[in-house]
Short mmCIF file of C-alpha atoms and ligand atoms in Angstrom, two decimals:
data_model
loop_
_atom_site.label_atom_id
_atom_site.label_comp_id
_atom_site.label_asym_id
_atom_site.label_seq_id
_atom_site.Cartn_x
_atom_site.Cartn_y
_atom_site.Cartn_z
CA UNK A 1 4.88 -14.75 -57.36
CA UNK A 2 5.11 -11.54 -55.07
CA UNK A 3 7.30 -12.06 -52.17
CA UNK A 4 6.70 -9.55 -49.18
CA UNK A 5 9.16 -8.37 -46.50
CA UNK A 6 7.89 -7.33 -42.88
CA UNK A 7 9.34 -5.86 -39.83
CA UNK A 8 8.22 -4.09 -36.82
CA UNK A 9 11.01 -1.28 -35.42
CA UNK A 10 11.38 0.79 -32.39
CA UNK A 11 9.46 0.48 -29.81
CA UNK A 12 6.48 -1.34 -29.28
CA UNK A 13 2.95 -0.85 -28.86
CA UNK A 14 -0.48 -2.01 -29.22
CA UNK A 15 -2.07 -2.78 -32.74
CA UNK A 16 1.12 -3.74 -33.92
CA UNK A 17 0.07 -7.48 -35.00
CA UNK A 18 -3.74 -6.18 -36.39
CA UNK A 19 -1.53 -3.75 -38.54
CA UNK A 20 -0.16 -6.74 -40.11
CA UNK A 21 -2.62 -8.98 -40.21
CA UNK A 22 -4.33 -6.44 -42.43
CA UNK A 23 -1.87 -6.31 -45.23
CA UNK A 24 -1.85 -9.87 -45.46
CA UNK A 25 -5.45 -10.68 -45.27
CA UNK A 26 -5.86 -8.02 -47.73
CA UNK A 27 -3.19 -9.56 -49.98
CA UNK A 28 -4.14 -12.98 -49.18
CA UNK A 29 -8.02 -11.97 -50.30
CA UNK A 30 -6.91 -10.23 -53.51
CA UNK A 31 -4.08 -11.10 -54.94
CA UNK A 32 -4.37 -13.43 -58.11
CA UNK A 33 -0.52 -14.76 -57.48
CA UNK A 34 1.32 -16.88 -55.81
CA UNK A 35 2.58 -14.93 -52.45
CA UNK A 36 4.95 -15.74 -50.02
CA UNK A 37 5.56 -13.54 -46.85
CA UNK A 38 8.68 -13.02 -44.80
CA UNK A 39 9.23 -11.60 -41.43
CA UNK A 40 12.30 -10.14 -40.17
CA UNK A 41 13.19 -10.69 -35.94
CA UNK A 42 14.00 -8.29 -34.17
CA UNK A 43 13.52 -5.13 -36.68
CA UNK A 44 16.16 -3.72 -39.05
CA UNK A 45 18.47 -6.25 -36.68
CA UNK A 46 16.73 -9.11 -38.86
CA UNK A 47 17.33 -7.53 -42.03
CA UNK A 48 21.04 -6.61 -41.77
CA UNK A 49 21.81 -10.19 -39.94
CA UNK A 50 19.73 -12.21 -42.42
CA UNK A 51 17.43 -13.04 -39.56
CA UNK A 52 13.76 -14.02 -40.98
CA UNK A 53 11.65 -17.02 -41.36
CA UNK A 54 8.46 -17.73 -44.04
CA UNK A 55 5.05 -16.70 -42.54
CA UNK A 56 2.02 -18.38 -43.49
CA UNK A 57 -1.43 -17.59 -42.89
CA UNK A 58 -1.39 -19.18 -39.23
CA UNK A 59 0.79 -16.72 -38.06
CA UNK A 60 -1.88 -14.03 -38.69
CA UNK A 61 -4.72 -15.78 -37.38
CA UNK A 62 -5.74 -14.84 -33.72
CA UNK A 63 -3.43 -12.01 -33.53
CA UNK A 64 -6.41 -8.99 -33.66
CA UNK A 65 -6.51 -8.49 -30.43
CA UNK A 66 -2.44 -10.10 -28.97
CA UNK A 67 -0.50 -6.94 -27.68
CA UNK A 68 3.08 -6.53 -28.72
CA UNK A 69 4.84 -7.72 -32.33
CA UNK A 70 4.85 -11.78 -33.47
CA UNK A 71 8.42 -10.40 -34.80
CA UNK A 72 10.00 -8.85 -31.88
CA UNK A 73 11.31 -5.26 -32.23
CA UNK A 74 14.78 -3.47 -31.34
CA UNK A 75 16.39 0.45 -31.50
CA UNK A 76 18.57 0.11 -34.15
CA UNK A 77 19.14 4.22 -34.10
CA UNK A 78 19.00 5.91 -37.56
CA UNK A 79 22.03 8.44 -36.50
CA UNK A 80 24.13 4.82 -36.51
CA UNK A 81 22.84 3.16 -39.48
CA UNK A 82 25.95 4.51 -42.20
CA UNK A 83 28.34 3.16 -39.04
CA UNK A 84 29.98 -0.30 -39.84
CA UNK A 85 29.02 -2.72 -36.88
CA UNK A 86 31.57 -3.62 -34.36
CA UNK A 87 32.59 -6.49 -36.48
CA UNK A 88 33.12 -4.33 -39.80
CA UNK A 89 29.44 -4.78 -41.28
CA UNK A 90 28.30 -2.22 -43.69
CA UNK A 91 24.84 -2.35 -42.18
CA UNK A 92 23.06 -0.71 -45.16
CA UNK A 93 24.74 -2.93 -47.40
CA UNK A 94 23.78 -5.66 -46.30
CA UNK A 95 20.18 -4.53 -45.53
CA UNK A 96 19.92 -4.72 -49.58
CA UNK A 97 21.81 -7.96 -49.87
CA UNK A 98 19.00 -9.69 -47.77
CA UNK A 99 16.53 -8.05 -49.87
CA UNK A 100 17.59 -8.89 -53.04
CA UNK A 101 18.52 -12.45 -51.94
CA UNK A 102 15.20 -12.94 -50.95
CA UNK A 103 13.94 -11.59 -54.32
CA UNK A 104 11.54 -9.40 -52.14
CA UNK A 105 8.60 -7.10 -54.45
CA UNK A 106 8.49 -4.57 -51.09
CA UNK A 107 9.07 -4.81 -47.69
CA UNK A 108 6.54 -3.11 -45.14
CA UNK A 109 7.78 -1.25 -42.66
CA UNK A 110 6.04 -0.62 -39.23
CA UNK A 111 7.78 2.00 -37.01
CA UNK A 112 7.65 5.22 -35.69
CA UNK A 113 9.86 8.38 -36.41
CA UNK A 114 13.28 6.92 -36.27
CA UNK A 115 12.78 3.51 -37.82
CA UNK A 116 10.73 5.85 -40.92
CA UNK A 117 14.04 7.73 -41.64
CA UNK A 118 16.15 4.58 -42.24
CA UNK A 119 12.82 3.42 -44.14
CA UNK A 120 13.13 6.55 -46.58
CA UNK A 121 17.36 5.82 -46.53
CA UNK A 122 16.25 2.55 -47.84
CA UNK A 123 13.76 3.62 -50.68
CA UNK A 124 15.82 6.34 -51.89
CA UNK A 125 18.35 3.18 -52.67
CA UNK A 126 15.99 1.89 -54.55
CA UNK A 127 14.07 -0.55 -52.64
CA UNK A 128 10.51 -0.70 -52.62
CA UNK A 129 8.90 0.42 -49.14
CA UNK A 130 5.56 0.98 -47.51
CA UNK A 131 5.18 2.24 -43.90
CA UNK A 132 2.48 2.48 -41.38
CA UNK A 133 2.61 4.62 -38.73
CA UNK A 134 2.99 3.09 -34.98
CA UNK A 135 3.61 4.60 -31.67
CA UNK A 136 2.03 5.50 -28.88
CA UNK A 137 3.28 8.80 -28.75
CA UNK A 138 1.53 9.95 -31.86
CA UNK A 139 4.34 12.19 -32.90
CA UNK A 140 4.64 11.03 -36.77
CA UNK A 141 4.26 14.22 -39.03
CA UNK A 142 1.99 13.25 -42.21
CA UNK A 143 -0.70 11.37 -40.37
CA UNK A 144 -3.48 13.20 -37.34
CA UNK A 145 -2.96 9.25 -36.04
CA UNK A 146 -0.70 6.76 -35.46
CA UNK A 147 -1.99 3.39 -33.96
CA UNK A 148 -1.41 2.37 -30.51
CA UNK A 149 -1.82 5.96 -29.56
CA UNK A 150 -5.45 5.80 -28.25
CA UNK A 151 -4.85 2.26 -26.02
CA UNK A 152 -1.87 4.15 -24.82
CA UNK A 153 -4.58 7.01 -24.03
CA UNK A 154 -6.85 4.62 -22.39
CA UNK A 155 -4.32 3.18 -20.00
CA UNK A 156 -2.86 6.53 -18.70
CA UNK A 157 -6.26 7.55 -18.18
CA UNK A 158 -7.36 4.34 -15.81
CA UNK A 159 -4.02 5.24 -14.10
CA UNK A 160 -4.95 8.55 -13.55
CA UNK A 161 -8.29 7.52 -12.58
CA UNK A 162 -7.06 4.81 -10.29
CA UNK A 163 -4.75 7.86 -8.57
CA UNK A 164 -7.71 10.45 -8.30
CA UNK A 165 -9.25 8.01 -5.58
CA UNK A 166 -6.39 7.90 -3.78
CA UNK A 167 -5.69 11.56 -3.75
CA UNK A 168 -9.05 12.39 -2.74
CA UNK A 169 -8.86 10.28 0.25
CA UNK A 170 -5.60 11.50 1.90
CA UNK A 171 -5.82 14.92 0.31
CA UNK A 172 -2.66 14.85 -1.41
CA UNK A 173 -0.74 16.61 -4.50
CA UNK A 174 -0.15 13.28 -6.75
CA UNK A 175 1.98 13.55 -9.97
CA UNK A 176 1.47 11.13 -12.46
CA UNK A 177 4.21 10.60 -15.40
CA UNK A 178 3.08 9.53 -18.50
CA UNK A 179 5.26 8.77 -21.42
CA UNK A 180 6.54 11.41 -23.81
CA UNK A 181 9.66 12.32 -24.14
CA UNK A 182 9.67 14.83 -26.89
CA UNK A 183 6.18 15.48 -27.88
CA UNK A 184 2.98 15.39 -25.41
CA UNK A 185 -0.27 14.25 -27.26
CA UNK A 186 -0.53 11.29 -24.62
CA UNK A 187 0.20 13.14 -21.63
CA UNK A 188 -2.15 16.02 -22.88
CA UNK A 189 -5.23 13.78 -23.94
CA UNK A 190 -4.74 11.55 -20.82
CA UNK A 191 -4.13 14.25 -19.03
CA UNK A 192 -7.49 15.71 -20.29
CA UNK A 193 -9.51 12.65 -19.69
CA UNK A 194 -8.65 11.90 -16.13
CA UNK A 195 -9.26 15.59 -15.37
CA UNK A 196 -5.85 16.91 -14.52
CA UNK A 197 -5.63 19.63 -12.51
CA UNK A 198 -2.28 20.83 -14.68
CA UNK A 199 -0.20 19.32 -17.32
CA UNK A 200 3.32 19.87 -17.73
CA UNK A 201 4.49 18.96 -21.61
CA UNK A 202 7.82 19.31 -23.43
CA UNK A 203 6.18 21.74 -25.61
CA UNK A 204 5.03 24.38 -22.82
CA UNK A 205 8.29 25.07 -20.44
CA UNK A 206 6.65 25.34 -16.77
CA UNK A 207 7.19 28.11 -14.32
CA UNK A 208 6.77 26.24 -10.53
CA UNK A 209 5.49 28.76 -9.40
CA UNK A 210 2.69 28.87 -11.75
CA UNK A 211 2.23 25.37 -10.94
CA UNK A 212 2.47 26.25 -6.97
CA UNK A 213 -0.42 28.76 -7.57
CA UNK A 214 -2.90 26.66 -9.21
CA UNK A 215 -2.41 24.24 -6.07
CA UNK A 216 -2.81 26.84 -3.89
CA UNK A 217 -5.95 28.13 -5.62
CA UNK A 218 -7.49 24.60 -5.29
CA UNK A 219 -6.68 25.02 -1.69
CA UNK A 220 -8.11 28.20 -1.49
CA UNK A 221 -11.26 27.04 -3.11
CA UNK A 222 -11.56 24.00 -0.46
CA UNK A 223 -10.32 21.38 -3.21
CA UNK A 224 -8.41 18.49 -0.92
CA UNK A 225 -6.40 17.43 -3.46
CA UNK A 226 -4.43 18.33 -7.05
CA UNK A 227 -3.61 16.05 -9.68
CA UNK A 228 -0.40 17.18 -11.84
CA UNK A 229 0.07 14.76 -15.11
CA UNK A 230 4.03 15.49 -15.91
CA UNK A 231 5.28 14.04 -19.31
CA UNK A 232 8.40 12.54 -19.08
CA UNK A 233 9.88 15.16 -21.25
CA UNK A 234 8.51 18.53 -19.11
CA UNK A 235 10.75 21.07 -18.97
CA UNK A 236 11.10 24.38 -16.68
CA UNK A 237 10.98 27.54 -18.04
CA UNK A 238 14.63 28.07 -16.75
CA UNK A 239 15.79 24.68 -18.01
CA UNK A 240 14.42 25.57 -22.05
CA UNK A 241 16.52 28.68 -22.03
CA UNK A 242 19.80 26.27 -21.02
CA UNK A 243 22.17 25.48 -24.20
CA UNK A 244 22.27 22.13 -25.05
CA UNK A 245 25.45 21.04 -23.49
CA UNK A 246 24.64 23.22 -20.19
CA UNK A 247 21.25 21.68 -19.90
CA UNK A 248 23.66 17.91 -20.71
CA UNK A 249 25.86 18.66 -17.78
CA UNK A 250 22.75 19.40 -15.50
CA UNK A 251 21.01 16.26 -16.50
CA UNK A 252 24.78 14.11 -15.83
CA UNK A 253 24.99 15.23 -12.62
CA UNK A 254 21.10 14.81 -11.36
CA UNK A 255 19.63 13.55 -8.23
CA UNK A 256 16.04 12.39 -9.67
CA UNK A 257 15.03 9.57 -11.15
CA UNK A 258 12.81 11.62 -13.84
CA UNK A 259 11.87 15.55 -14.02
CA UNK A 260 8.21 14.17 -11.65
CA UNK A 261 10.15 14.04 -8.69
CA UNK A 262 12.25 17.35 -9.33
CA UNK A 263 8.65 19.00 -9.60
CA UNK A 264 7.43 17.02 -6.45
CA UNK A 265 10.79 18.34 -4.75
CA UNK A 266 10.06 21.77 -5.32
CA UNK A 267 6.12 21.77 -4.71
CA UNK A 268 7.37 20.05 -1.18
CA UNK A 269 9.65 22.63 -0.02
CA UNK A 270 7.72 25.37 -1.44
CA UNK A 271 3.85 24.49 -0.19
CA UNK A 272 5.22 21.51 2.86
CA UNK A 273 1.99 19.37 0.99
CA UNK A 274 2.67 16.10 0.95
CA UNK A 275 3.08 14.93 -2.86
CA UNK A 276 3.69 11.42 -4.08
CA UNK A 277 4.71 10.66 -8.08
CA UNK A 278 3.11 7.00 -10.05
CA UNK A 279 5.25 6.37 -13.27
CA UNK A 280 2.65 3.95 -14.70
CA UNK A 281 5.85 3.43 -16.93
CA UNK A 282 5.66 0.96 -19.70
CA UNK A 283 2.35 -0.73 -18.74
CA UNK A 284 1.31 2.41 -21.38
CA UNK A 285 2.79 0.26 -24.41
CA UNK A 286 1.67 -2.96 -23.01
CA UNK A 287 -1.34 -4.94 -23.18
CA UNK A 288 -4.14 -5.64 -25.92
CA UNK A 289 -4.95 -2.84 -28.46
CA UNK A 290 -8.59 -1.03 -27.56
CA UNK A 291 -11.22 -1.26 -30.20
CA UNK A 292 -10.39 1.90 -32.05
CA UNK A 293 -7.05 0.63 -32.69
CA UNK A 294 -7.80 -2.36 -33.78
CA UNK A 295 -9.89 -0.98 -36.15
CA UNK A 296 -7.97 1.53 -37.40
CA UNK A 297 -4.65 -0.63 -37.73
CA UNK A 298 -6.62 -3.39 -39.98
CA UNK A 299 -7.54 -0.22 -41.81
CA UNK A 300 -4.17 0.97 -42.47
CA UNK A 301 -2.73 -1.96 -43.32
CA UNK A 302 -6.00 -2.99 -46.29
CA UNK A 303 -5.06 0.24 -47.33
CA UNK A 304 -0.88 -0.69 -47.39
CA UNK A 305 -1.98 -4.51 -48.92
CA UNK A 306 -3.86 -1.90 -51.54
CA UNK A 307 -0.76 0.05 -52.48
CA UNK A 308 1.00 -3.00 -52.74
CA UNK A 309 -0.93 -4.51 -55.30
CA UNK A 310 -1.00 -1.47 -57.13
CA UNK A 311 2.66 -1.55 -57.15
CA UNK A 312 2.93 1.83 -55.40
CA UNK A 313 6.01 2.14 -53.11
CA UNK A 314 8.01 5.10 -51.24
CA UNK A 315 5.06 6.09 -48.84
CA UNK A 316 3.98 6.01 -45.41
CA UNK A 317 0.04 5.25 -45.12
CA UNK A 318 -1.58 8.01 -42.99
CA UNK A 319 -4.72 9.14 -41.85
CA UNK A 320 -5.27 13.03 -42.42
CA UNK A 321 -9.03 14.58 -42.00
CA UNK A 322 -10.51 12.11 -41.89
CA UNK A 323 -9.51 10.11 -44.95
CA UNK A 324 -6.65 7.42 -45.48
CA UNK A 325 -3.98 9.24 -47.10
CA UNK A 326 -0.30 8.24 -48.64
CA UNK A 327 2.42 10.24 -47.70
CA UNK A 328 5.95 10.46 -49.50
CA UNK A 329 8.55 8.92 -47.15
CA UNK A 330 10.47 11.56 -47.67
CA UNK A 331 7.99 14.10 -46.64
CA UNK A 332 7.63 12.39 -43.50
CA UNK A 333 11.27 11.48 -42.33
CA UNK A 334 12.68 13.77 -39.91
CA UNK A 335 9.87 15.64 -38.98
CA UNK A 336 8.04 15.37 -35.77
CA UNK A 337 4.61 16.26 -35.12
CA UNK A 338 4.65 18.53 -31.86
CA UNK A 339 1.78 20.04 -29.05
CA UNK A 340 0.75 23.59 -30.91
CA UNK A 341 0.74 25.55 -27.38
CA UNK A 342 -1.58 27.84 -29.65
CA UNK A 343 -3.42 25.49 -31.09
CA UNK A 344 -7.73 25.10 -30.04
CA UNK A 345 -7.55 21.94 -28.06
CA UNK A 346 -4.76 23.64 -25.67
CA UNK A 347 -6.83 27.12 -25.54
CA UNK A 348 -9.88 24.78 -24.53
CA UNK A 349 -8.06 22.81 -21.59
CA UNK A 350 -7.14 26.34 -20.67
CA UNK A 351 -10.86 27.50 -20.42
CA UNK A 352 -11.51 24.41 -18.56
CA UNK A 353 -8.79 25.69 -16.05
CA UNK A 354 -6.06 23.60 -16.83
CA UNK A 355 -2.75 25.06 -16.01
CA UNK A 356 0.08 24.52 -18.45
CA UNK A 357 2.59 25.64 -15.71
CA UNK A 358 2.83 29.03 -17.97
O1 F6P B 401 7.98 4.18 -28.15
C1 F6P B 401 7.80 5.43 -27.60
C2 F6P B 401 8.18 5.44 -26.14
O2 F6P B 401 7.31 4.59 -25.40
C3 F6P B 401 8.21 6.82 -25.54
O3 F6P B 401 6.95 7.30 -25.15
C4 F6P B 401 9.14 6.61 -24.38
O4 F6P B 401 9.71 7.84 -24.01
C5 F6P B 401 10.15 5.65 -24.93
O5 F6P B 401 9.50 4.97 -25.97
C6 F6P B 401 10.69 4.64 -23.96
O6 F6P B 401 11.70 3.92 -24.60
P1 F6P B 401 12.26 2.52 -24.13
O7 F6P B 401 11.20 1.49 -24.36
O8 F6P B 401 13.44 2.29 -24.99
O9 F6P B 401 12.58 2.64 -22.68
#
């Protein structure tokens, strides 16, 4: 008999459901035992509250292509995980408990940065773990991929499509905010393939003024319009070079709704153009996964149903050059994988005159 754990953590996104369809079909298809599969609500929540019920094969079927998780998801932040509950719980405690009880052979974990370091917290006490890699902001260290990303890329883009019309027509500087708080590999590639005019990511502080000068050169030129893609996280050059708790006391006492409309603000005043912001918001986690991820999910989880049945536990399946790769959880936990502002595909968007906003 092999019994097998699942849970979804953090936020959602696409693929989520193909992911584990393929570790069970592949399990299902070669597994010479007996196997029974259970799947926690609600993510770690499920675990630590004992919150689960059996999955058969029905669950799985028709799920390909269906958006969001068939076992809910929730934040349950890593930073609070060695806190009791409210009612006295010792939450890793009793993470193990449920394991054991259920006389689980691994539990498969599918999360993103966070939800991976309370994955490795859990193998290093001594229960057996796989991971696969989900978000949509593709920020994982250990794998060039993570699944959800590219529908998450193809959304933002039809948004930014769906803006550039618009634009055209009234001649107007739009801003379009696309998710990213930390890292900017979806505002960047969107950004890219709706043919931004600039990009503003956490990983590049902005100047305005910069970003006022590449408007006014597309004036200059006789372009009617400027699209700016801002991700959520953008971050003036004056802001970066705050401390933390001076740049925590700016944000506590701010009068915008997200940094978009501080840049909009100051492009106003300084240029009187009219501007207008979209947050396309989180219609960018929503929604059926695109073809590549579909593909690519099934293929990370055959490739977590494989470790499985070789008994191989403590790693994150990732996809590096090209090949399918397994990654120790504890190279991977705590380490995020940023925008290189040096690296080729930023120099490139540069030679296609994209301004950074440096
Ligand atoms: O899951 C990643 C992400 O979508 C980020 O891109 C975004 O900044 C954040 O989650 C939004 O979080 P929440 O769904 O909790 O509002």
């Amino acid at each position: 008999m092999l019994r097998i754990g699942m849970l979804t953590s953090g936020g959602d996104c696409q693929a989520l459901n193909a992911a584990m369809r393929g570790v069970v079909k592949t399990i299902y298809n070669n597994c010479k035992d007996e196997v029974e599969f259970y799947g926690f609500e609600d993510g770690y929540k499920g675990l630590i509250y004992s919150k689960f019920r059996m999955l058969t094969g029905e669950d799985f079927s028709g799920i390909l292509t269906r958006g969001g998780t068939i076992l809910g998801t929730s934040r349950v932040p890593f930073k609070t995980i060695r806190e009791p509950d409210e009612r006295g719980l010792d939450k890793v405690a009793a993470m193990k408990q449920n394991y054991y009880k259920l006389q689980l052979d691994c539990l498969v974990m599918l999360g993103g940065n966070g939800s991976t370091k309370t994955a490795n917290l859990l193998s290093k006490e001594s229960l057996n773990i796989i991971t696969l890699p989900k978000t949509i902001d593709n920020d994982l260290w250990g794998t060039d991929m993570t699944f959800g990303f590219q529908s998450a890329v193809d959304i933002a883009t039809t948004a930014i499509d769906q803006i550039h019309t618009t634009a055209s027509s009234h001649g107007r500087v739009f801003i379009v905010e696309i998710m990213g708080h930390k890292v900017g590999w979806l505002p960047l590639n969107a950004g890219m393939a709706g043919g931004a005019d600039i990009i503003l990511l956490p990983e590049i502080p902005y100047d305005i003024d910069k970003v006022v000068d590449k408007i006014e050169e597309r004036d200059a030129r006789g372009s009617r319009f400027t699209i700016i893609v801002v991700a959520e996280g953008a971050i003036s050059q004056d802001d970066a070079k705050l401390s933390k708790k001076e740049y925590k006391d700016k944000l506590s006492n701010y009068k915008f709704p997200s940094v978009s409309y501080e840049v909009a603000d100051a492009i106003q005043k300084k240029t009187g153009r009219e501007v207008r912001v979209t947050v396309p918001g989180h219609v960018q986690r929503g929604g059926e996964p695109c073809p590549y991820d579909r593909v690519f999910a099934s293929r990370l989880g055959a490739e977590a149903g494989k470790l499985i049945l070789k008994k191989e536990f403590g790693y994150m399946v990732g996809y590096r050059n090209r090949e399918m790769v397994k990654v120790p959880l504890e190279e991977v936990a705590g380490k995020l994988k940023m925008v290189d502002p040096k690296s080729d595909i930023i120099k490139e968007a540069k030679l296609l005159g994209i301004s950074f906003g440096d």
